[in-house]
Amino acid sequence: MVLNENQKMIRDMTRDFARSRLAPIAAAIDESGEFPEATVKEMGELGLLGLTVPPEDGGTHMDTVSYALVVEELGKVCASHGLTVCAHNSLGCWPIWKYGTPEQKERWLKPACQGEFLLSFGLTEAEAGSDAGGTQTTAVRDGDEWVLNGTKQWITNSHYAGALIITAVTKPDVSPGEGISAFIVPTDTPGFTVEKKEDKLGMRASDTAPLVLDDVRLPADALLGEEGAGFRYFLETLDGGRISIAALALGIAEGAFAVARDYAKTRIQFRKPIAKQQAVGFMLADMSTQIDAARLMIHESCRLEDAHEPFGDMSAKAKLFASEMAMKVTYDAIQILGGYGFCREYPVERMYRDAKLCTIGEGTSEIQRMVIARNVLTD
């Protein structure tokens, strides 16, 4: 896909930022698990926290290709920063922009786009992971208020969010597709608790934690969109979120490939660089081919979304292919580096750990195959 000048500009700006500001700290924050507040704030100043929001609501409203390019460039260097941007933009900002009232947009979108706080999305529960319709968090109307009770798991950005979009059952006696609603929950609401940050395999500097809602009282206008439409809202949100994770996986793979290629060109064995050995050369060829194929699928998903055409099927395919491709490419990068690849002196072991989340978040690979199979069989 040929990029236009605006797309090249945002790509290059993000690339320069990632190389100058994120590369020097990526290994350290992976080791410590510390959330990078300073550089996240800088991303807000650069406009990277309002990519999907129109200017009148405080954002930069770039096309979906530009958004994917931003995530890709961040992912090449530090996937923790990339995931923070993904969750904030596609899971936090987008639903409020799409379904929120003018008052909700004024209160939450403008400051979030400027980096005053992050936004987040609370869907997953112990009994509602892949089966998102199994939501057990409840919201009961009490006069002019809603009272929410329940727990959520694996919620990104939760300690640094000003508000979260929380899904809860408001109509328990109907089908899951009709009984779930979405609410904007300010994080300083009494009864709302963010618990200890998870100690994760990868993307360790990204903030992930469980939530508890204990008689959380919200005004009636905290409802996002229509009552009972929450199931449809989060399915639509996840369609876009899958483009985000696909782009993040692409970036991780590209970062690992670049390290492996450069190492193979300088590592001498049997009196020549190992890149000249057919076994390694073929590995690099396969890695490059898979990366390019993933990019084409991602950009096609972006093109469909920007054209307001159905894109859910292609985003599921892109997410499935890109995430599993990233696992293979990072695995092969470690293999090319040998012992060095297994040690933290080089970043490929971190990239391998980071890539795994891409096969889980925004729907596991198995769920993507279910979505794709359903679309194939209903054509």
Tab-separated table of C-alpha atoms in Angstrom:
chain	number	residue	atom	x	y	z
A	1	MET	CA	0.000	0.000	0.000
A	2	VAL	CA	1.356	3.399	-0.987
A	3	LEU	CA	1.247	5.837	1.919
A	4	ASN	CA	0.198	9.442	1.471
A	5	GLU	CA	2.245	12.336	2.857
A	6	ASN	CA	0.241	12.629	6.083
A	7	GLN	CA	0.631	8.909	6.759
A	8	LYS	CA	4.371	9.111	6.157
A	9	MET	CA	4.617	12.093	8.479
A	10	ILE	CA	2.868	10.424	11.413
A	11	ARG	CA	4.850	7.219	10.836
A	12	ASP	CA	8.171	9.070	10.806
A	13	MET	CA	7.298	11.195	13.824
A	14	THR	CA	6.354	8.118	15.843
A	15	ARG	CA	9.450	6.263	14.663
A	16	ASP	CA	11.720	9.104	15.761
A	17	PHE	CA	9.971	9.305	19.130
A	18	ALA	CA	10.190	5.543	19.668
A	19	ARG	CA	13.872	5.404	18.819
A	20	SER	CA	14.882	8.456	20.844
A	21	ARG	CA	12.615	8.168	23.895
A	22	LEU	CA	11.461	4.565	24.176
A	23	ALA	CA	14.435	2.507	23.025
A	24	PRO	CA	16.669	3.699	25.910
A	25	ILE	CA	14.134	2.627	28.571
A	26	ALA	CA	12.423	-0.406	27.011
A	27	ALA	CA	14.614	-3.054	28.656
A	28	ALA	CA	14.601	-1.352	32.051
A	29	ILE	CA	10.817	-0.981	32.307
A	30	ASP	CA	10.393	-4.559	31.145
A	31	GLU	CA	12.675	-5.652	33.972
A	32	SER	CA	11.020	-3.510	36.627
A	33	GLY	CA	7.440	-3.597	35.359
A	34	GLU	CA	7.225	0.144	36.043
A	35	PHE	CA	4.558	2.041	34.125
A	36	PRO	CA	6.256	4.762	32.030
A	37	GLU	CA	4.163	7.766	33.075
A	38	ALA	CA	6.551	10.384	31.666
A	39	THR	CA	6.711	8.989	28.144
A	40	VAL	CA	2.976	8.239	28.083
A	41	LYS	CA	2.397	11.898	28.874
A	42	GLU	CA	4.741	12.800	26.011
A	43	MET	CA	2.655	10.632	23.700
A	44	GLY	CA	-0.344	12.704	24.711
A	45	GLU	CA	1.536	15.882	23.828
A	46	LEU	CA	2.310	14.402	20.405
A	47	GLY	CA	-1.371	13.655	19.778
A	48	LEU	CA	-0.981	9.878	19.987
A	49	LEU	CA	-3.690	9.555	22.644
A	50	GLY	CA	-6.442	11.013	20.491
A	51	LEU	CA	-5.830	9.316	17.171
A	52	THR	CA	-9.377	8.056	16.638
A	53	VAL	CA	-11.176	11.179	17.914
A	54	PRO	CA	-12.251	14.173	15.759
A	55	PRO	CA	-10.656	17.591	16.467
A	56	GLU	CA	-13.893	19.049	17.813
A	57	ASP	CA	-13.745	16.445	20.586
A	58	GLY	CA	-10.075	17.035	21.317
A	59	GLY	CA	-8.387	14.474	19.060
A	60	THR	CA	-6.442	14.360	15.811
A	61	HIS	CA	-8.824	11.998	13.951
A	62	MET	CA	-6.317	10.304	11.686
A	63	ASP	CA	-7.367	7.577	9.318
A	64	THR	CA	-7.105	3.975	10.429
A	65	VAL	CA	-3.946	3.341	8.394
A	66	SER	CA	-2.190	6.170	10.267
A	67	TYR	CA	-3.373	4.729	13.562
A	68	ALA	CA	-2.012	1.286	12.630
A	69	LEU	CA	1.297	2.842	11.597
A	70	VAL	CA	1.631	4.530	15.004
A	71	VAL	CA	1.021	1.261	16.842
A	72	GLU	CA	3.404	-0.595	14.528
A	73	GLU	CA	6.245	1.869	15.127
A	74	LEU	CA	5.773	1.760	18.890
A	75	GLY	CA	5.629	-2.039	18.804
A	76	LYS	CA	8.969	-2.261	17.004
A	77	VAL	CA	10.680	-0.706	20.003
A	78	CYS	CA	8.493	-1.179	23.093
A	79	ALA	CA	5.286	-3.203	22.982
A	80	SER	CA	4.270	-1.988	26.453
A	81	HIS	CA	3.908	1.547	25.103
A	82	GLY	CA	2.132	0.183	22.032
A	83	LEU	CA	-0.419	-1.709	24.110
A	84	THR	CA	-1.067	1.363	26.261
A	85	VAL	CA	-1.894	3.367	23.143
A	86	CYS	CA	-4.011	0.541	21.683
A	87	ALA	CA	-6.194	0.127	24.759
A	88	HIS	CA	-6.617	3.857	25.270
A	89	ASN	CA	-7.520	4.712	21.679
A	90	SER	CA	-9.473	1.739	20.381
A	91	LEU	CA	-11.058	0.426	23.590
A	92	GLY	CA	-11.364	3.605	25.637
A	93	CYS	CA	-11.794	6.616	23.348
A	94	TRP	CA	-13.575	5.021	20.413
A	95	PRO	CA	-16.734	3.771	22.189
A	96	ILE	CA	-17.258	7.131	23.893
A	97	TRP	CA	-16.793	8.965	20.608
A	98	LYS	CA	-19.094	6.524	18.793
A	99	TYR	CA	-21.901	6.212	21.351
A	100	GLY	CA	-21.394	8.977	23.892
A	101	THR	CA	-23.477	12.077	24.418
A	102	PRO	CA	-21.974	15.550	23.817
A	103	GLU	CA	-21.669	15.937	27.586
A	104	GLN	CA	-19.834	12.607	27.952
A	105	LYS	CA	-17.461	13.523	25.146
A	106	GLU	CA	-16.743	16.929	26.675
A	107	ARG	CA	-16.054	15.450	30.094
A	108	TRP	CA	-13.968	12.451	29.081
A	109	LEU	CA	-12.602	12.653	25.538
A	110	LYS	CA	-10.979	16.064	25.477
A	111	PRO	CA	-8.823	15.643	28.597
A	112	ALA	CA	-8.036	12.025	27.703
A	113	CYS	CA	-6.847	13.001	24.222
A	114	GLN	CA	-4.560	15.618	25.769
A	115	GLY	CA	-3.000	13.022	28.061
A	116	GLU	CA	-4.508	14.216	31.347
A	117	PHE	CA	-5.523	10.620	32.019
A	118	LEU	CA	-6.048	7.358	30.164
A	119	LEU	CA	-9.283	5.579	29.333
A	120	SER	CA	-9.923	1.877	29.612
A	121	PHE	CA	-12.461	-0.825	28.866
A	122	GLY	CA	-13.718	-3.369	31.399
A	123	LEU	CA	-15.222	-6.401	29.683
A	124	THR	CA	-13.420	-9.572	30.762
A	125	GLU	CA	-14.438	-11.489	33.886
A	126	ALA	CA	-13.600	-14.845	35.420
A	127	GLU	CA	-16.641	-16.388	33.711
A	128	ALA	CA	-16.720	-14.037	30.727
A	129	GLY	CA	-13.533	-14.252	28.702
A	130	SER	CA	-13.960	-15.739	25.265
A	131	ASP	CA	-17.634	-16.073	26.170
A	132	ALA	CA	-18.146	-12.339	26.671
A	133	GLY	CA	-21.888	-12.876	26.817
A	134	GLY	CA	-21.349	-14.617	30.152
A	135	THR	CA	-20.978	-11.263	31.950
A	136	GLN	CA	-21.974	-11.504	35.621
A	137	THR	CA	-21.367	-7.911	36.710
A	138	THR	CA	-24.774	-6.360	37.335
A	139	ALA	CA	-26.230	-2.865	37.126
A	140	VAL	CA	-29.544	-2.327	38.923
A	141	ARG	CA	-31.602	0.831	38.607
A	142	ASP	CA	-32.304	2.537	41.949
A	143	GLY	CA	-34.298	5.711	41.376
A	144	ASP	CA	-32.099	8.113	39.414
A	145	GLU	CA	-28.996	5.974	39.894
A	146	TRP	CA	-27.444	2.738	38.724
A	147	VAL	CA	-25.815	0.429	41.271
A	148	LEU	CA	-23.013	-1.760	39.885
A	149	ASN	CA	-21.573	-4.886	41.483
A	150	GLY	CA	-19.032	-7.327	40.098
A	151	THR	CA	-15.397	-7.904	39.176
A	152	LYS	CA	-13.336	-7.545	36.019
A	153	GLN	CA	-9.991	-9.079	35.037
A	154	TRP	CA	-7.022	-8.262	32.790
A	155	ILE	CA	-7.987	-4.594	32.410
A	156	THR	CA	-5.344	-2.474	30.667
A	157	ASN	CA	-4.495	1.067	31.873
A	158	SER	CA	-6.737	0.681	34.912
A	159	HIS	CA	-4.464	2.334	37.528
A	160	TYR	CA	-3.952	5.365	35.283
A	161	ALA	CA	-7.461	5.732	33.889
A	162	GLY	CA	-9.746	8.620	34.672
A	163	ALA	CA	-12.699	6.452	33.728
A	164	LEU	CA	-13.470	2.990	32.418
A	165	ILE	CA	-16.218	1.696	30.207
A	166	ILE	CA	-17.728	-1.168	32.185
A	167	THR	CA	-20.127	-3.772	30.804
A	168	ALA	CA	-22.847	-5.016	33.136
A	169	VAL	CA	-26.089	-6.969	32.944
A	170	THR	CA	-29.120	-4.665	33.229
A	171	LYS	CA	-31.738	-7.122	31.947
A	172	PRO	CA	-31.009	-10.538	33.481
A	173	ASP	CA	-34.044	-12.288	32.016
A	174	VAL	CA	-33.215	-11.793	28.337
A	175	SER	CA	-30.559	-13.206	26.032
A	176	PRO	CA	-26.950	-11.965	26.477
A	177	GLY	CA	-27.225	-10.066	23.227
A	178	GLU	CA	-29.997	-7.916	24.675
A	179	GLY	CA	-29.344	-7.694	28.408
A	180	ILE	CA	-25.862	-6.133	28.678
A	181	SER	CA	-25.298	-2.378	28.899
A	182	ALA	CA	-22.188	-0.184	29.011
A	183	PHE	CA	-21.392	2.475	31.617
A	184	ILE	CA	-18.749	5.152	31.991
A	185	VAL	CA	-17.367	4.682	35.504
A	186	PRO	CA	-15.070	7.396	36.947
A	187	THR	CA	-12.243	5.701	38.799
A	188	ASP	CA	-12.733	7.880	41.889
A	189	THR	CA	-16.285	6.624	42.402
A	190	PRO	CA	-16.817	5.179	45.921
A	191	GLY	CA	-16.896	1.383	45.849
A	192	PHE	CA	-14.678	1.170	42.746
A	193	THR	CA	-11.283	-0.442	43.405
A	194	VAL	CA	-8.338	-1.220	41.149
A	195	GLU	CA	-6.385	-4.106	42.653
A	196	LYS	CA	-2.697	-5.026	42.422
A	197	LYS	CA	-1.053	-4.891	39.026
A	198	GLU	CA	-0.540	-8.291	37.408
A	199	ASP	CA	3.019	-9.681	37.160
A	200	LYS	CA	3.044	-10.687	33.509
A	201	LEU	CA	5.174	-12.717	31.115
A	202	GLY	CA	5.436	-9.901	28.585
A	203	MET	CA	4.423	-6.282	27.996
A	204	ARG	CA	5.356	-5.936	31.623
A	205	ALA	CA	5.357	-2.147	31.760
A	206	SER	CA	1.796	-1.984	30.483
A	207	ASP	CA	-0.644	-1.621	33.366
A	208	THR	CA	-2.971	-4.618	33.779
A	209	ALA	CA	-5.070	-5.236	36.889
A	210	PRO	CA	-8.365	-6.633	38.212
A	211	LEU	CA	-11.244	-4.338	39.176
A	212	VAL	CA	-13.849	-4.624	41.929
A	213	LEU	CA	-17.206	-2.839	41.874
A	214	ASP	CA	-18.908	-2.921	45.283
A	215	ASP	CA	-22.216	-1.038	45.273
A	216	VAL	CA	-20.812	1.540	42.858
A	217	ARG	CA	-23.474	4.224	42.432
A	218	LEU	CA	-23.625	6.115	39.162
A	219	PRO	CA	-26.008	8.780	37.899
A	220	ALA	CA	-28.439	7.801	35.161
A	221	ASP	CA	-26.380	9.680	32.573
A	222	ALA	CA	-23.415	7.346	33.146
A	223	LEU	CA	-25.095	4.897	30.758
A	224	LEU	CA	-23.192	4.817	27.458
A	225	GLY	CA	-25.564	4.730	24.512
A	226	GLU	CA	-28.733	2.687	24.776
A	227	GLU	CA	-29.628	0.336	27.580
A	228	GLY	CA	-29.221	-3.270	26.482
A	229	ALA	CA	-26.949	-2.401	23.547
A	230	GLY	CA	-23.680	-3.102	25.340
A	231	PHE	CA	-23.148	-6.510	23.747
A	232	ARG	CA	-23.313	-4.997	20.252
A	233	TYR	CA	-21.117	-2.101	21.321
A	234	PHE	CA	-18.288	-4.284	22.559
A	235	LEU	CA	-18.407	-6.536	19.502
A	236	GLU	CA	-17.994	-3.454	17.304
A	237	THR	CA	-15.259	-2.137	19.585
A	238	LEU	CA	-13.365	-5.417	19.393
A	239	ASP	CA	-13.457	-5.376	15.587
A	240	GLY	CA	-11.365	-2.214	15.693
A	241	GLY	CA	-9.319	-3.471	18.603
A	242	ARG	CA	-8.215	-6.432	16.514
A	243	ILE	CA	-6.634	-4.080	13.995
A	244	SER	CA	-4.746	-2.537	16.927
A	245	ILE	CA	-3.391	-5.859	18.160
A	246	ALA	CA	-2.529	-6.972	14.629
A	247	ALA	CA	-0.525	-3.781	14.103
A	248	LEU	CA	1.183	-4.254	17.462
A	249	ALA	CA	2.118	-7.831	16.545
A	250	LEU	CA	3.456	-6.602	13.211
A	251	GLY	CA	5.667	-4.066	14.952
A	252	ILE	CA	7.024	-6.633	17.402
A	253	ALA	CA	7.862	-8.978	14.521
A	254	GLU	CA	9.576	-6.209	12.563
A	255	GLY	CA	11.666	-5.252	15.568
A	256	ALA	CA	12.811	-8.837	16.090
A	257	PHE	CA	13.478	-9.339	12.387
A	258	ALA	CA	15.690	-6.243	12.224
A	259	VAL	CA	17.807	-7.464	15.150
A	260	ALA	CA	18.123	-10.972	13.680
A	261	ARG	CA	18.992	-9.711	10.190
A	262	ASP	CA	21.671	-7.323	11.454
A	263	TYR	CA	23.153	-9.987	13.704
A	264	ALA	CA	23.195	-12.560	10.894
A	265	LYS	CA	25.087	-10.170	8.632
A	266	THR	CA	27.927	-9.759	11.142
A	267	ARG	CA	28.082	-13.122	12.927
A	268	ILE	CA	30.838	-15.219	11.290
A	269	GLN	CA	30.700	-19.005	11.310
A	270	PHE	CA	32.446	-21.372	8.893
A	271	ARG	CA	34.383	-18.344	7.590
A	272	LYS	CA	31.368	-16.325	6.400
A	273	PRO	CA	28.406	-14.426	7.886
A	274	ILE	CA	25.647	-16.773	8.940
A	275	ALA	CA	23.254	-14.765	6.734
A	276	LYS	CA	25.110	-16.382	3.823
A	277	GLN	CA	24.325	-19.840	5.171
A	278	GLN	CA	21.274	-21.138	3.332
A	279	ALA	CA	19.526	-22.295	6.505
A	280	VAL	CA	19.653	-18.811	8.010
A	281	GLY	CA	19.035	-17.021	4.731
A	282	PHE	CA	15.866	-19.010	4.176
A	283	MET	CA	14.708	-18.247	7.709
A	284	LEU	CA	15.147	-14.536	7.060
A	285	ALA	CA	13.332	-14.849	3.740
A	286	ASP	CA	10.364	-16.539	5.392
A	287	MET	CA	10.299	-13.961	8.184
A	288	SER	CA	10.260	-11.078	5.713
A	289	THR	CA	7.543	-12.708	3.616
A	290	GLN	CA	5.291	-13.292	6.614
A	291	ILE	CA	5.776	-9.725	7.847
A	292	ASP	CA	4.820	-8.280	4.465
A	293	ALA	CA	1.774	-10.539	4.223
A	294	ALA	CA	0.580	-9.425	7.664
A	295	ARG	CA	1.038	-5.771	6.737
A	296	LEU	CA	-1.111	-6.189	3.627
A	297	MET	CA	-3.908	-7.810	5.619
A	298	ILE	CA	-3.783	-5.076	8.254
A	299	HIS	CA	-3.863	-2.282	5.697
A	300	GLU	CA	-6.769	-3.922	3.913
A	301	SER	CA	-8.663	-3.997	7.225
A	302	CYS	CA	-7.867	-0.308	7.678
A	303	ARG	CA	-9.000	0.514	4.142
A	304	LEU	CA	-12.323	-1.226	4.680
A	305	GLU	CA	-12.960	0.558	7.967
A	306	ASP	CA	-12.093	3.951	6.506
A	307	ALA	CA	-14.414	3.246	3.572
A	308	HIS	CA	-17.218	2.402	6.053
A	309	GLU	CA	-17.413	-1.104	4.626
A	310	PRO	CA	-17.714	-4.287	6.733
A	311	PHE	CA	-14.261	-5.033	8.099
A	312	GLY	CA	-14.811	-7.443	10.992
A	313	ASP	CA	-13.927	-10.539	8.979
A	314	MET	CA	-10.704	-9.055	7.642
A	315	SER	CA	-9.688	-7.638	11.023
A	316	ALA	CA	-10.132	-11.107	12.566
A	317	LYS	CA	-7.980	-12.614	9.801
A	318	ALA	CA	-5.356	-9.907	10.179
A	319	LYS	CA	-5.239	-10.304	13.946
A	320	LEU	CA	-5.018	-14.097	13.727
A	321	PHE	CA	-2.312	-14.106	11.078
A	322	ALA	CA	-0.244	-11.244	12.477
A	323	SER	CA	-0.240	-12.513	16.058
A	324	GLU	CA	0.772	-16.052	15.136
A	325	MET	CA	3.277	-14.678	12.641
A	326	ALA	CA	4.835	-12.586	15.426
A	327	MET	CA	5.264	-15.683	17.566
A	328	LYS	CA	7.033	-17.483	14.713
A	329	VAL	CA	9.241	-14.541	13.738
A	330	THR	CA	10.354	-13.818	17.294
A	331	TYR	CA	11.000	-17.533	17.838
A	332	ASP	CA	13.177	-17.651	14.722
A	333	ALA	CA	14.963	-14.454	15.742
A	334	ILE	CA	16.039	-16.115	18.981
A	335	GLN	CA	17.170	-19.153	17.034
A	336	ILE	CA	19.296	-17.038	14.694
A	337	LEU	CA	20.982	-15.305	17.635
A	338	GLY	CA	21.515	-18.634	19.404
A	339	GLY	CA	22.755	-18.198	22.967
A	340	TYR	CA	22.636	-14.427	22.671
A	341	GLY	CA	18.973	-14.641	21.735
A	342	PHE	CA	18.263	-16.461	24.975
A	343	CYS	CA	19.843	-13.702	27.052
A	344	ARG	CA	18.690	-10.188	27.829
A	345	GLU	CA	21.704	-8.625	26.173
A	346	TYR	CA	19.550	-8.556	23.027
A	347	PRO	CA	15.853	-7.555	22.922
A	348	VAL	CA	14.529	-10.554	20.993
A	349	GLU	CA	13.741	-12.575	24.120
A	350	ARG	CA	11.607	-9.662	25.360
A	351	MET	CA	9.904	-9.420	21.977
A	352	TYR	CA	9.166	-13.145	22.073
A	353	ARG	CA	7.499	-12.749	25.473
A	354	ASP	CA	5.609	-9.663	24.315
A	355	ALA	CA	4.318	-11.348	21.168
A	356	LYS	CA	2.437	-14.006	23.113
A	357	LEU	CA	-0.182	-11.566	24.384
A	358	CYS	CA	-1.158	-10.771	20.790
A	359	THR	CA	-2.513	-14.308	20.405
A	360	ILE	CA	-4.747	-13.782	23.469
A	361	GLY	CA	-5.880	-10.155	23.787
A	362	GLU	CA	-8.919	-8.883	21.852
A	363	GLY	CA	-9.946	-12.492	21.314
A	364	THR	CA	-7.735	-15.569	21.292
A	365	SER	CA	-6.584	-17.211	18.083
A	366	GLU	CA	-9.282	-19.816	18.622
A	367	ILE	CA	-11.977	-17.138	18.820
A	368	GLN	CA	-10.645	-15.513	15.645
A	369	ARG	CA	-10.979	-18.845	13.866
A	370	MET	CA	-14.528	-19.162	15.149
A	371	VAL	CA	-15.363	-15.683	13.816
A	372	ILE	CA	-13.762	-16.397	10.461
A	373	ALA	CA	-15.408	-19.822	10.151
A	374	ARG	CA	-18.810	-18.313	10.930
A	375	ASN	CA	-18.306	-15.697	8.223
A	376	VAL	CA	-17.140	-18.302	5.722
A	377	LEU	CA	-20.174	-20.484	6.375
A	378	THR	CA	-22.695	-17.646	6.111
A	379	ASP	CA	-21.452	-16.234	2.809
